[in-house]
Backbone as XML, in Angstrom:
<?xml version="1.0"?>
<chain id="A" units="angstrom">
  <residue number="1" name="MET">
    <atom name="N" x="184.270" y="185.131" z="1.802"/>
    <atom name="CA" x="184.879" y="184.842" z="3.083"/>
    <atom name="C" x="186.391" y="185.037" z="2.978"/>
  </residue>
  <residue number="2" name="LYS">
    <atom name="N" x="186.964" y="185.689" z="3.977"/>
    <atom name="CA" x="188.407" y="185.909" z="3.987"/>
    <atom name="C" x="189.128" y="184.621" z="4.343"/>
  </residue>
  <residue number="3" name="LYS">
    <atom name="N" x="190.361" y="184.507" z="3.823"/>
    <atom name="CA" x="191.153" y="183.297" z="4.045"/>
    <atom name="C" x="192.380" y="183.634" z="4.885"/>
  </residue>
  <residue number="4" name="CYS">
    <atom name="N" x="192.675" y="182.760" z="5.860"/>
    <atom name="CA" x="193.863" y="182.908" z="6.696"/>
    <atom name="C" x="194.679" y="181.622" z="6.638"/>
  </residue>
  <residue number="5" name="LEU">
    <atom name="N" x="195.959" y="181.772" z="6.398"/>
    <atom name="CA" x="196.890" y="180.653" z="6.401"/>
    <atom name="C" x="197.565" y="180.580" z="7.770"/>
  </residue>
  <residue number="6" name="VAL">
    <atom name="N" x="197.485" y="179.417" z="8.413"/>
    <atom name="CA" x="198.120" y="179.194" z="9.702"/>
    <atom name="C" x="199.405" y="178.413" z="9.448"/>
  </residue>
  <residue number="7" name="VAL">
    <atom name="N" x="200.534" y="179.032" z="9.772"/>
    <atom name="CA" x="201.841" y="178.430" z="9.507"/>
    <atom name="C" x="202.504" y="178.124" z="10.842"/>
  </residue>
  <residue number="8" name="ASP">
    <atom name="N" x="202.531" y="176.840" z="11.194"/>
    <atom name="CA" x="203.100" y="176.417" z="12.477"/>
    <atom name="C" x="203.455" y="174.947" z="12.378"/>
  </residue>
  <residue number="9" name="ASP">
    <atom name="N" x="204.574" y="174.548" z="12.962"/>
    <atom name="CA" x="204.956" y="173.141" z="12.910"/>
    <atom name="C" x="204.188" y="172.288" z="13.913"/>
  </residue>
  <residue number="10" name="SER">
    <atom name="N" x="203.412" y="172.907" z="14.793"/>
    <atom name="CA" x="202.587" y="172.184" z="15.754"/>
    <atom name="C" x="201.180" y="171.970" z="15.196"/>
  </residue>
  <residue number="11" name="LYS">
    <atom name="N" x="200.814" y="170.704" z="15.032"/>
    <atom name="CA" x="199.476" y="170.376" z="14.533"/>
    <atom name="C" x="198.401" y="170.896" z="15.488"/>
  </residue>
  <residue number="12" name="MET">
    <atom name="N" x="198.666" y="170.810" z="16.792"/>
    <atom name="CA" x="197.708" y="171.283" z="17.781"/>
    <atom name="C" x="197.468" y="172.784" z="17.641"/>
  </residue>
  <residue number="13" name="ILE">
    <atom name="N" x="198.535" y="173.561" z="17.488"/>
    <atom name="CA" x="198.388" y="175.013" z="17.322"/>
    <atom name="C" x="197.592" y="175.314" z="16.051"/>
  </residue>
  <residue number="14" name="ARG">
    <atom name="N" x="197.884" y="174.599" z="14.966"/>
    <atom name="CA" x="197.141" y="174.827" z="13.717"/>
    <atom name="C" x="195.657" y="174.546" z="13.911"/>
  </residue>
  <residue number="15" name="ARG">
    <atom name="N" x="195.327" y="173.499" z="14.642"/>
    <atom name="CA" x="193.914" y="173.157" z="14.877"/>
    <atom name="C" x="193.220" y="174.190" z="15.759"/>
  </residue>
  <residue number="16" name="VAL">
    <atom name="N" x="193.885" y="174.592" z="16.838"/>
    <atom name="CA" x="193.304" y="175.611" z="17.738"/>
    <atom name="C" x="193.082" y="176.909" z="16.966"/>
  </residue>
  <residue number="17" name="ALA">
    <atom name="N" x="194.083" y="177.334" z="16.213"/>
    <atom name="CA" x="193.962" y="178.560" z="15.424"/>
    <atom name="C" x="192.845" y="178.431" z="14.391"/>
  </residue>
  <residue number="18" name="GLY">
    <atom name="N" x="192.716" y="177.269" z="13.793"/>
    <atom name="CA" x="191.653" y="177.045" z="12.814"/>
    <atom name="C" x="190.272" y="177.227" z="13.413"/>
  </residue>
  <residue number="19" name="ARG">
    <atom name="N" x="190.085" y="176.742" z="14.644"/>
    <atom name="CA" x="188.788" y="176.916" z="15.327"/>
    <atom name="C" x="188.522" y="178.394" z="15.621"/>
  </residue>
  <residue number="20" name="ILE">
    <atom name="N" x="189.550" y="179.088" z="16.082"/>
    <atom name="CA" x="189.413" y="180.524" z="16.366"/>
    <atom name="C" x="189.040" y="181.274" z="15.084"/>
  </residue>
  <residue number="21" name="LEU">
    <atom name="N" x="189.722" y="180.951" z="13.999"/>
    <atom name="CA" x="189.475" y="181.630" z="12.723"/>
    <atom name="C" x="188.065" y="181.355" z="12.208"/>
  </residue>
  <residue number="22" name="LYS">
    <atom name="N" x="187.596" y="180.133" z="12.382"/>
    <atom name="CA" x="186.231" y="179.791" z="11.956"/>
    <atom name="C" x="185.223" y="180.668" z="12.693"/>
  </residue>
  <residue number="23" name="ASP">
    <atom name="N" x="185.445" y="180.856" z="14.000"/>
    <atom name="CA" x="184.552" y="181.703" z="14.797"/>
    <atom name="C" x="184.608" y="183.167" z="14.363"/>
  </residue>
  <residue number="24" name="LEU">
    <atom name="N" x="185.729" y="183.560" z="13.748"/>
    <atom name="CA" x="185.873" y="184.935" z="13.252"/>
    <atom name="C" x="185.445" y="185.054" z="11.785"/>
  </residue>
  <residue number="25" name="ASP">
    <atom name="N" x="184.818" y="183.997" z="11.260"/>
    <atom name="CA" x="184.328" y="183.952" z="9.873"/>
    <atom name="C" x="185.444" y="183.986" z="8.837"/>
  </residue>
  <residue number="26" name="PHE">
    <atom name="N" x="186.542" y="183.303" z="9.157"/>
    <atom name="CA" x="187.631" y="183.123" z="8.198"/>
    <atom name="C" x="187.657" y="181.677" z="7.736"/>
  </residue>
  <residue number="27" name="GLU">
    <atom name="N" x="187.982" y="181.489" z="6.488"/>
    <atom name="CA" x="188.316" y="180.160" z="5.986"/>
    <atom name="C" x="189.795" y="179.977" z="6.324"/>
  </residue>
  <residue number="28" name="SER">
    <atom name="N" x="190.164" y="178.820" z="6.872"/>
    <atom name="CA" x="191.572" y="178.647" z="7.229"/>
    <atom name="C" x="192.224" y="177.539" z="6.399"/>
  </residue>
  <residue number="29" name="ALA">
    <atom name="N" x="193.517" y="177.699" z="6.200"/>
    <atom name="CA" x="194.354" y="176.702" z="5.547"/>
    <atom name="C" x="195.577" y="176.538" z="6.435"/>
  </residue>
  <residue number="30" name="GLU">
    <atom name="N" x="196.315" y="175.440" z="6.253"/>
    <atom name="CA" x="197.446" y="175.155" z="7.122"/>
    <atom name="C" x="198.710" y="174.854" z="6.334"/>
  </residue>
  <residue number="31" name="ALA">
    <atom name="N" x="199.839" y="175.225" z="6.943"/>
    <atom name="CA" x="201.161" y="174.841" z="6.447"/>
    <atom name="C" x="202.025" y="174.585" z="7.671"/>
  </residue>
  <residue number="32" name="GLU">
    <atom name="N" x="202.900" y="173.569" z="7.589"/>
    <atom name="CA" x="203.703" y="173.248" z="8.774"/>
    <atom name="C" x="205.100" y="173.850" z="8.763"/>
  </residue>
  <residue number="33" name="ASN">
    <atom name="N" x="205.427" y="174.596" z="7.708"/>
    <atom name="CA" x="206.696" y="175.326" z="7.676"/>
    <atom name="C" x="206.618" y="176.407" z="6.606"/>
  </residue>
  <residue number="34" name="GLY">
    <atom name="N" x="207.634" y="177.256" z="6.576"/>
    <atom name="CA" x="207.631" y="178.371" z="5.647"/>
    <atom name="C" x="207.675" y="177.964" z="4.185"/>
  </residue>
  <residue number="35" name="GLU">
    <atom name="N" x="208.340" y="176.867" z="3.893"/>
    <atom name="CA" x="208.418" y="176.404" z="2.505"/>
    <atom name="C" x="207.025" y="176.007" z="1.987"/>
  </residue>
  <residue number="36" name="GLU">
    <atom name="N" x="206.281" y="175.246" z="2.808"/>
    <atom name="CA" x="204.906" y="174.887" z="2.428"/>
    <atom name="C" x="204.046" y="176.139" z="2.286"/>
  </residue>
  <residue number="37" name="ALA">
    <atom name="N" x="204.257" y="177.078" z="3.179"/>
    <atom name="CA" x="203.476" y="178.317" z="3.149"/>
    <atom name="C" x="203.737" y="179.104" z="1.869"/>
  </residue>
  <residue number="38" name="MET">
    <atom name="N" x="205.000" y="179.154" z="1.428"/>
    <atom name="CA" x="205.313" y="179.867" z="0.182"/>
    <atom name="C" x="204.638" y="179.200" z="-1.007"/>
  </residue>
  <residue number="39" name="LYS">
    <atom name="N" x="204.644" y="177.880" z="-1.041"/>
    <atom name="CA" x="203.970" y="177.156" z="-2.125"/>
    <atom name="C" x="202.484" y="177.506" z="-2.136"/>
  </residue>
  <residue number="40" name="PHE">
    <atom name="N" x="201.876" y="177.543" z="-0.960"/>
    <atom name="CA" x="200.463" y="177.889" z="-0.853"/>
    <atom name="C" x="200.212" y="179.303" z="-1.373"/>
  </residue>
  <residue number="41" name="CYS">
    <atom name="N" x="201.049" y="180.241" z="-0.938"/>
    <atom name="CA" x="200.856" y="181.650" z="-1.304"/>
    <atom name="C" x="201.049" y="181.884" z="-2.802"/>
  </residue>
  <residue number="42" name="ARG">
    <atom name="N" x="201.922" y="181.115" z="-3.431"/>
    <atom name="CA" x="202.105" y="181.251" z="-4.880"/>
    <atom name="C" x="200.852" y="180.823" z="-5.635"/>
  </residue>
  <residue number="43" name="LEU">
    <atom name="N" x="200.113" y="179.879" z="-5.073"/>
    <atom name="CA" x="198.884" y="179.391" z="-5.715"/>
    <atom name="C" x="197.679" y="180.259" z="-5.378"/>
  </residue>
  <residue number="44" name="SER">
    <atom name="N" x="197.605" y="180.709" z="-4.132"/>
    <atom name="CA" x="196.443" y="181.468" z="-3.676"/>
    <atom name="C" x="196.839" y="182.324" z="-2.475"/>
  </residue>
  <residue number="45" name="MET">
    <atom name="N" x="197.036" y="183.611" z="-2.704"/>
    <atom name="CA" x="197.483" y="184.512" z="-1.638"/>
    <atom name="C" x="196.355" y="184.712" z="-0.625"/>
  </residue>
  <residue number="46" name="PRO">
    <atom name="N" x="196.602" y="184.397" z="0.648"/>
    <atom name="CA" x="195.558" y="184.579" z="1.665"/>
    <atom name="C" x="195.414" y="186.051" z="2.063"/>
  </residue>
  <residue number="47" name="ASP">
    <atom name="N" x="194.341" y="186.335" z="2.787"/>
    <atom name="CA" x="194.120" y="187.687" z="3.303"/>
    <atom name="C" x="194.948" y="187.938" z="4.562"/>
  </residue>
  <residue number="48" name="ALA">
    <atom name="N" x="195.192" y="186.860" z="5.310"/>
    <atom name="CA" x="195.935" y="186.973" z="6.566"/>
    <atom name="C" x="196.772" y="185.713" z="6.778"/>
  </residue>
  <residue number="49" name="ILE">
    <atom name="N" x="197.814" y="185.861" z="7.588"/>
    <atom name="CA" x="198.692" y="184.738" z="7.919"/>
    <atom name="C" x="199.023" y="184.807" z="9.393"/>
  </residue>
  <residue number="50" name="LEU">
    <atom name="N" x="198.765" y="183.703" z="10.112"/>
    <atom name="CA" x="199.240" y="183.544" z="11.485"/>
    <atom name="C" x="200.527" y="182.743" z="11.377"/>
  </residue>
  <residue number="51" name="LEU">
    <atom name="N" x="201.621" y="183.290" z="11.862"/>
    <atom name="CA" x="202.942" y="182.753" z="11.554"/>
    <atom name="C" x="203.775" y="182.463" z="12.794"/>
  </residue>
  <residue number="52" name="ASP">
    <atom name="N" x="204.239" y="181.221" z="12.885"/>
    <atom name="CA" x="205.170" y="180.826" z="13.940"/>
    <atom name="C" x="206.584" y="181.240" z="13.531"/>
  </residue>
  <residue number="53" name="TRP">
    <atom name="N" x="207.460" y="181.428" z="14.505"/>
    <atom name="CA" x="208.843" y="181.817" z="14.202"/>
    <atom name="C" x="209.713" y="180.595" z="13.981"/>
  </residue>
  <residue number="54" name="ASN">
    <atom name="N" x="209.769" y="179.708" z="14.974"/>
    <atom name="CA" x="210.693" y="178.578" z="14.959"/>
    <atom name="C" x="210.048" y="177.341" z="14.337"/>
  </residue>
  <residue number="55" name="MET">
    <atom name="N" x="210.470" y="177.037" z="13.110"/>
    <atom name="CA" x="209.971" y="175.868" z="12.379"/>
    <atom name="C" x="211.122" y="175.259" z="11.592"/>
  </residue>
  <residue number="56" name="PRO">
    <atom name="N" x="211.033" y="173.955" z="11.315"/>
    <atom name="CA" x="212.061" y="173.339" z="10.469"/>
    <atom name="C" x="211.904" y="173.758" z="9.007"/>
  </residue>
  <residue number="57" name="ILE">
    <atom name="N" x="212.882" y="173.481" z="8.217"/>
    <atom name="CA" x="212.939" y="173.717" z="6.769"/>
    <atom name="C" x="213.040" y="175.201" z="6.441"/>
  </residue>
  <residue number="58" name="MET">
    <atom name="N" x="212.029" y="175.999" z="6.783"/>
    <atom name="CA" x="212.077" y="177.450" z="6.588"/>
    <atom name="C" x="211.366" y="178.098" z="7.763"/>
  </residue>
  <residue number="59" name="ASP">
    <atom name="N" x="212.103" y="178.910" z="8.528"/>
    <atom name="CA" x="211.498" y="179.536" z="9.706"/>
    <atom name="C" x="210.584" y="180.700" z="9.307"/>
  </residue>
  <residue number="60" name="GLY">
    <atom name="N" x="209.874" y="181.210" z="10.308"/>
    <atom name="CA" x="208.896" y="182.257" z="10.051"/>
    <atom name="C" x="209.477" y="183.543" z="9.503"/>
  </residue>
  <residue number="61" name="LEU">
    <atom name="N" x="210.619" y="183.965" z="10.019"/>
    <atom name="CA" x="211.215" y="185.211" z="9.543"/>
    <atom name="C" x="211.674" y="185.085" z="8.090"/>
  </residue>
  <residue number="62" name="SER">
    <atom name="N" x="212.283" y="183.961" z="7.743"/>
    <atom name="CA" x="212.707" y="183.738" z="6.352"/>
    <atom name="C" x="211.503" y="183.712" z="5.422"/>
  </residue>
  <residue number="63" name="PHE">
    <atom name="N" x="210.429" y="183.067" z="5.874"/>
    <atom name="CA" x="209.201" y="183.047" z="5.079"/>
    <atom name="C" x="208.661" y="184.461" z="4.882"/>
  </residue>
  <residue number="64" name="LEU">
    <atom name="N" x="208.611" y="185.237" z="5.963"/>
    <atom name="CA" x="208.065" y="186.594" z="5.878"/>
    <atom name="C" x="208.852" y="187.445" z="4.883"/>
  </residue>
  <residue number="65" name="LYS">
    <atom name="N" x="210.168" y="187.357" z="4.936"/>
    <atom name="CA" x="210.995" y="188.125" z="4.004"/>
    <atom name="C" x="210.747" y="187.695" z="2.557"/>
  </residue>
  <residue number="66" name="ALA">
    <atom name="N" x="210.626" y="186.384" z="2.328"/>
    <atom name="CA" x="210.350" y="185.879" z="0.977"/>
    <atom name="C" x="208.948" y="186.290" z="0.526"/>
  </residue>
  <residue number="67" name="LEU">
    <atom name="N" x="207.987" y="186.212" z="1.433"/>
    <atom name="CA" x="206.604" y="186.590" z="1.112"/>
    <atom name="C" x="206.528" y="188.037" z="0.662"/>
  </residue>
  <residue number="68" name="ARG">
    <atom name="N" x="207.137" y="188.935" z="1.408"/>
    <atom name="CA" x="207.034" y="190.357" z="1.104"/>
    <atom name="C" x="207.695" y="190.718" z="-0.230"/>
  </residue>
  <residue number="69" name="LYS">
    <atom name="N" x="208.607" y="189.874" z="-0.724"/>
    <atom name="CA" x="209.235" y="190.095" z="-2.032"/>
    <atom name="C" x="208.446" y="189.459" z="-3.174"/>
  </residue>
  <residue number="70" name="ALA">
    <atom name="N" x="207.533" y="188.559" z="-2.855"/>
    <atom name="CA" x="206.774" y="187.818" z="-3.876"/>
    <atom name="C" x="205.664" y="188.697" z="-4.457"/>
  </residue>
  <residue number="71" name="PRO">
    <atom name="N" x="205.257" y="188.419" z="-5.708"/>
    <atom name="CA" x="204.130" y="189.155" z="-6.293"/>
    <atom name="C" x="202.875" y="189.017" z="-5.421"/>
  </residue>
  <residue number="72" name="GLY">
    <atom name="N" x="202.313" y="190.131" z="-5.012"/>
    <atom name="CA" x="201.130" y="190.132" z="-4.154"/>
    <atom name="C" x="201.436" y="189.882" z="-2.691"/>
  </residue>
  <residue number="73" name="GLY">
    <atom name="N" x="202.708" y="189.647" z="-2.360"/>
    <atom name="CA" x="203.094" y="189.317" z="-0.998"/>
    <atom name="C" x="203.041" y="190.459" z="-0.015"/>
  </residue>
  <residue number="74" name="ASP">
    <atom name="N" x="202.796" y="191.654" z="-0.521"/>
    <atom name="CA" x="202.650" y="192.800" z="0.376"/>
    <atom name="C" x="201.233" y="192.902" z="0.930"/>
  </residue>
  <residue number="75" name="ALA">
    <atom name="N" x="200.296" y="192.123" z="0.374"/>
    <atom name="CA" x="198.889" y="192.247" z="0.735"/>
    <atom name="C" x="198.477" y="191.567" z="2.045"/>
  </residue>
  <residue number="76" name="PRO">
    <atom name="N" x="198.901" y="190.336" z="2.324"/>
    <atom name="CA" x="198.371" y="189.678" z="3.525"/>
    <atom name="C" x="198.784" y="190.380" z="4.819"/>
  </residue>
  <residue number="77" name="VAL">
    <atom name="N" x="197.862" y="190.393" z="5.761"/>
    <atom name="CA" x="198.169" y="190.825" z="7.118"/>
    <atom name="C" x="198.884" y="189.654" z="7.784"/>
  </residue>
  <residue number="78" name="VAL">
    <atom name="N" x="200.087" y="189.904" z="8.296"/>
    <atom name="CA" x="200.871" y="188.845" z="8.933"/>
    <atom name="C" x="200.967" y="189.110" z="10.430"/>
  </residue>
  <residue number="79" name="VAL">
    <atom name="N" x="200.500" y="188.126" z="11.213"/>
    <atom name="CA" x="200.576" y="188.201" z="12.667"/>
    <atom name="C" x="201.485" y="187.073" z="13.137"/>
  </residue>
  <residue number="80" name="PHE">
    <atom name="N" x="202.634" y="187.445" z="13.692"/>
    <atom name="CA" x="203.523" y="186.435" z="14.285"/>
    <atom name="C" x="202.876" y="185.936" z="15.562"/>
  </residue>
  <residue number="81" name="CYS">
    <atom name="N" x="202.743" y="184.620" z="15.706"/>
    <atom name="CA" x="202.221" y="183.982" z="16.911"/>
    <atom name="C" x="203.312" y="183.034" z="17.389"/>
  </residue>
  <residue number="82" name="THR">
    <atom name="N" x="204.074" y="183.443" z="18.383"/>
    <atom name="CA" x="205.254" y="182.669" z="18.744"/>
    <atom name="C" x="205.586" y="182.777" z="20.219"/>
  </residue>
  <residue number="83" name="ALA">
    <atom name="N" x="206.406" y="181.870" z="20.677"/>
    <atom name="CA" x="206.904" y="181.909" z="22.053"/>
    <atom name="C" x="208.144" y="182.792" z="22.158"/>
  </residue>
  <residue number="84" name="GLU">
    <atom name="N" x="208.620" y="183.303" z="21.030"/>
    <atom name="CA" x="209.818" y="184.151" z="20.991"/>
    <atom name="C" x="209.544" y="185.462" z="21.723"/>
  </residue>
  <residue number="85" name="ARG">
    <atom name="N" x="210.287" y="185.721" z="22.790"/>
    <atom name="CA" x="210.024" y="186.904" z="23.621"/>
    <atom name="C" x="211.142" y="187.949" z="23.564"/>
  </residue>
  <residue number="86" name="ASP">
    <atom name="N" x="212.155" y="187.719" z="22.788"/>
    <atom name="CA" x="213.287" y="188.636" z="22.668"/>
    <atom name="C" x="212.841" y="189.909" z="21.935"/>
  </residue>
  <residue number="87" name="VAL">
    <atom name="N" x="212.965" y="191.051" z="22.590"/>
    <atom name="CA" x="212.503" y="192.320" z="22.022"/>
    <atom name="C" x="213.190" y="192.611" z="20.682"/>
  </residue>
  <residue number="88" name="ASP">
    <atom name="N" x="214.478" y="192.298" z="20.564"/>
    <atom name="CA" x="215.183" y="192.528" z="19.300"/>
    <atom name="C" x="214.578" y="191.703" z="18.170"/>
  </residue>
  <residue number="89" name="LYS">
    <atom name="N" x="214.149" y="190.485" z="18.489"/>
    <atom name="CA" x="213.537" y="189.636" z="17.460"/>
    <atom name="C" x="212.158" y="190.174" z="17.066"/>
  </residue>
  <residue number="90" name="ILE">
    <atom name="N" x="211.426" y="190.687" z="18.029"/>
    <atom name="CA" x="210.120" y="191.280" z="17.728"/>
    <atom name="C" x="210.311" y="192.477" z="16.793"/>
  </residue>
  <residue number="91" name="ILE">
    <atom name="N" x="211.287" y="193.303" z="17.093"/>
    <atom name="CA" x="211.582" y="194.462" z="16.246"/>
    <atom name="C" x="211.990" y="193.992" z="14.848"/>
  </residue>
  <residue number="92" name="GLU">
    <atom name="N" x="212.825" y="192.959" z="14.794"/>
    <atom name="CA" x="213.262" y="192.414" z="13.504"/>
    <atom name="C" x="212.073" y="191.927" z="12.674"/>
  </residue>
  <residue number="93" name="ALA">
    <atom name="N" x="211.131" y="191.259" z="13.326"/>
    <atom name="CA" x="209.945" y="190.762" z="12.626"/>
    <atom name="C" x="209.091" y="191.914" z="12.097"/>
  </residue>
  <residue number="94" name="MET">
    <atom name="N" x="208.909" y="192.940" z="12.899"/>
    <atom name="CA" x="208.104" y="194.090" z="12.475"/>
    <atom name="C" x="208.792" y="194.818" z="11.323"/>
  </residue>
  <residue number="95" name="GLU">
    <atom name="N" x="210.109" y="194.946" z="11.393"/>
    <atom name="CA" x="210.845" y="195.608" z="10.311"/>
    <atom name="C" x="210.818" y="194.780" z="9.021"/>
  </residue>
  <residue number="96" name="ALA">
    <atom name="N" x="210.692" y="193.449" z="9.155"/>
    <atom name="CA" x="210.636" y="192.574" z="7.983"/>
    <atom name="C" x="209.251" y="192.561" z="7.338"/>
  </residue>
  <residue number="97" name="GLY">
    <atom name="N" x="208.268" y="193.163" z="8.007"/>
    <atom name="CA" x="206.948" y="193.264" z="7.396"/>
    <atom name="C" x="205.798" y="192.653" z="8.163"/>
  </residue>
  <residue number="98" name="ALA">
    <atom name="N" x="206.031" y="192.198" z="9.396"/>
    <atom name="CA" x="204.913" y="191.695" z="10.204"/>
    <atom name="C" x="204.014" y="192.871" z="10.577"/>
  </residue>
  <residue number="99" name="ASN">
    <atom name="N" x="202.710" y="192.620" z="10.592"/>
    <atom name="CA" x="201.762" y="193.663" z="10.967"/>
    <atom name="C" x="201.517" y="193.697" z="12.470"/>
  </residue>
  <residue number="100" name="GLU">
    <atom name="N" x="201.527" y="192.524" z="13.086"/>
    <atom name="CA" x="201.272" y="192.402" z="14.520"/>
    <atom name="C" x="202.085" y="191.240" z="15.063"/>
  </residue>
  <residue number="101" name="TYR">
    <atom name="N" x="202.123" y="191.127" z="16.385"/>
    <atom name="CA" x="202.937" y="190.122" z="17.045"/>
    <atom name="C" x="202.218" y="189.703" z="18.319"/>
  </residue>
  <residue number="102" name="VAL">
    <atom name="N" x="201.976" y="188.402" z="18.499"/>
    <atom name="CA" x="201.366" y="187.912" z="19.742"/>
    <atom name="C" x="202.202" y="186.770" z="20.295"/>
  </residue>
  <residue number="103" name="MET">
    <atom name="N" x="202.164" y="186.651" z="21.606"/>
    <atom name="CA" x="202.901" y="185.596" z="22.293"/>
    <atom name="C" x="202.000" y="184.372" z="22.480"/>
  </residue>
  <residue number="104" name="LYS">
    <atom name="N" x="202.586" y="183.197" z="22.337"/>
    <atom name="CA" x="201.876" y="181.975" z="22.686"/>
    <atom name="C" x="201.932" y="181.821" z="24.201"/>
  </residue>
  <residue number="105" name="PRO">
    <atom name="N" x="200.915" y="181.289" z="24.835"/>
    <atom name="CA" x="199.669" y="180.847" z="24.209"/>
    <atom name="C" x="198.773" y="182.046" z="23.903"/>
  </residue>
  <residue number="106" name="PHE">
    <atom name="N" x="197.957" y="181.898" z="22.870"/>
    <atom name="CA" x="197.028" y="182.953" z="22.503"/>
    <atom name="C" x="195.614" y="182.392" z="22.567"/>
  </residue>
  <residue number="107" name="ASP">
    <atom name="N" x="194.632" y="183.291" z="22.561"/>
    <atom name="CA" x="193.234" y="182.863" z="22.556"/>
    <atom name="C" x="192.463" y="183.677" z="21.522"/>
  </residue>
  <residue number="108" name="SER">
    <atom name="N" x="191.181" y="183.415" z="21.426"/>
    <atom name="CA" x="190.365" y="184.072" z="20.396"/>
    <atom name="C" x="190.305" y="185.584" z="20.592"/>
  </residue>
  <residue number="109" name="ASP">
    <atom name="N" x="190.270" y="186.051" z="21.844"/>
    <atom name="CA" x="190.214" y="187.496" z="22.093"/>
    <atom name="C" x="191.476" y="188.190" z="21.583"/>
  </residue>
  <residue number="110" name="ILE">
    <atom name="N" x="192.627" y="187.568" z="21.810"/>
    <atom name="CA" x="193.893" y="188.156" z="21.363"/>
    <atom name="C" x="193.947" y="188.210" z="19.835"/>
  </residue>
  <residue number="111" name="ILE">
    <atom name="N" x="193.599" y="187.102" z="19.176"/>
    <atom name="CA" x="193.632" y="187.066" z="17.706"/>
    <atom name="C" x="192.639" y="188.075" z="17.138"/>
  </residue>
  <residue number="112" name="GLU">
    <atom name="N" x="191.442" y="188.117" z="17.708"/>
    <atom name="CA" x="190.435" y="189.074" z="17.230"/>
    <atom name="C" x="190.925" y="190.512" z="17.377"/>
  </residue>
  <residue number="113" name="SER">
    <atom name="N" x="191.540" y="190.833" z="18.516"/>
    <atom name="CA" x="191.996" y="192.211" z="18.713"/>
    <atom name="C" x="193.155" y="192.561" z="17.784"/>
  </residue>
  <residue number="114" name="LYS">
    <atom name="N" x="194.075" y="191.618" z="17.558"/>
    <atom name="CA" x="195.194" y="191.887" z="16.649"/>
    <atom name="C" x="194.719" y="192.026" z="15.217"/>
  </residue>
  <residue number="115" name="PHE">
    <atom name="N" x="193.771" y="191.197" z="14.796"/>
    <atom name="CA" x="193.204" y="191.333" z="13.446"/>
    <atom name="C" x="192.484" y="192.665" z="13.302"/>
  </residue>
  <residue number="116" name="ALA">
    <atom name="N" x="191.771" y="193.085" z="14.348"/>
    <atom name="CA" x="191.079" y="194.378" z="14.299"/>
    <atom name="C" x="192.089" y="195.517" z="14.211"/>
  </residue>
  <residue number="117" name="GLU">
    <atom name="N" x="193.167" y="195.456" z="15.008"/>
    <atom name="CA" x="194.199" y="196.490" z="14.967"/>
    <atom name="C" x="194.859" y="196.563" z="13.589"/>
  </residue>
  <residue number="118" name="ALA">
    <atom name="N" x="194.994" y="195.406" z="12.944"/>
    <atom name="CA" x="195.634" y="195.353" z="11.621"/>
    <atom name="C" x="194.657" y="195.693" z="10.503"/>
  </residue>
  <residue number="119" name="GLY">
    <atom name="N" x="193.372" y="195.868" z="10.841"/>
    <atom name="CA" x="192.385" y="196.270" z="9.842"/>
    <atom name="C" x="191.823" y="195.143" z="8.996"/>
  </residue>
  <residue number="120" name="ILE">
    <atom name="N" x="191.982" y="193.897" z="9.426"/>
    <atom name="CA" x="191.474" y="192.770" z="8.642"/>
    <atom name="C" x="190.054" y="192.364" z="9.096"/>
  </residue>
  <residue number="121" name="LEU">
    <atom name="N" x="189.623" y="192.865" z="10.254"/>
    <atom name="CA" x="188.249" y="192.575" z="10.723"/>
    <atom name="C" x="187.381" y="193.792" z="10.555"/>
  </residue>
</chain>
């Protein structure tokens, strides 16, 4: 079973995403900021990451840049799931190594289609 790490400071978003991932036959894990996510990835690199942008301690973009430099960090499919709508920020995220980008709120159809586009489904 593929594993997806949900990185978001909102417990509700992590739970909703976890249910969606279960329906897509993913095992899910959670982190509430980029620092926790990096610790998780050092122990067990997931197949995919749903990533929020604005979080305390370490934001999503900083995490993504650190992830892509880490051993094995080029492997996970990273989908930014955020309320950030600034086109320049979306471009910045894609240039930093995000595979896909979705706006909150999202649903199972959106996550499924983005995972399919990224080749993880």
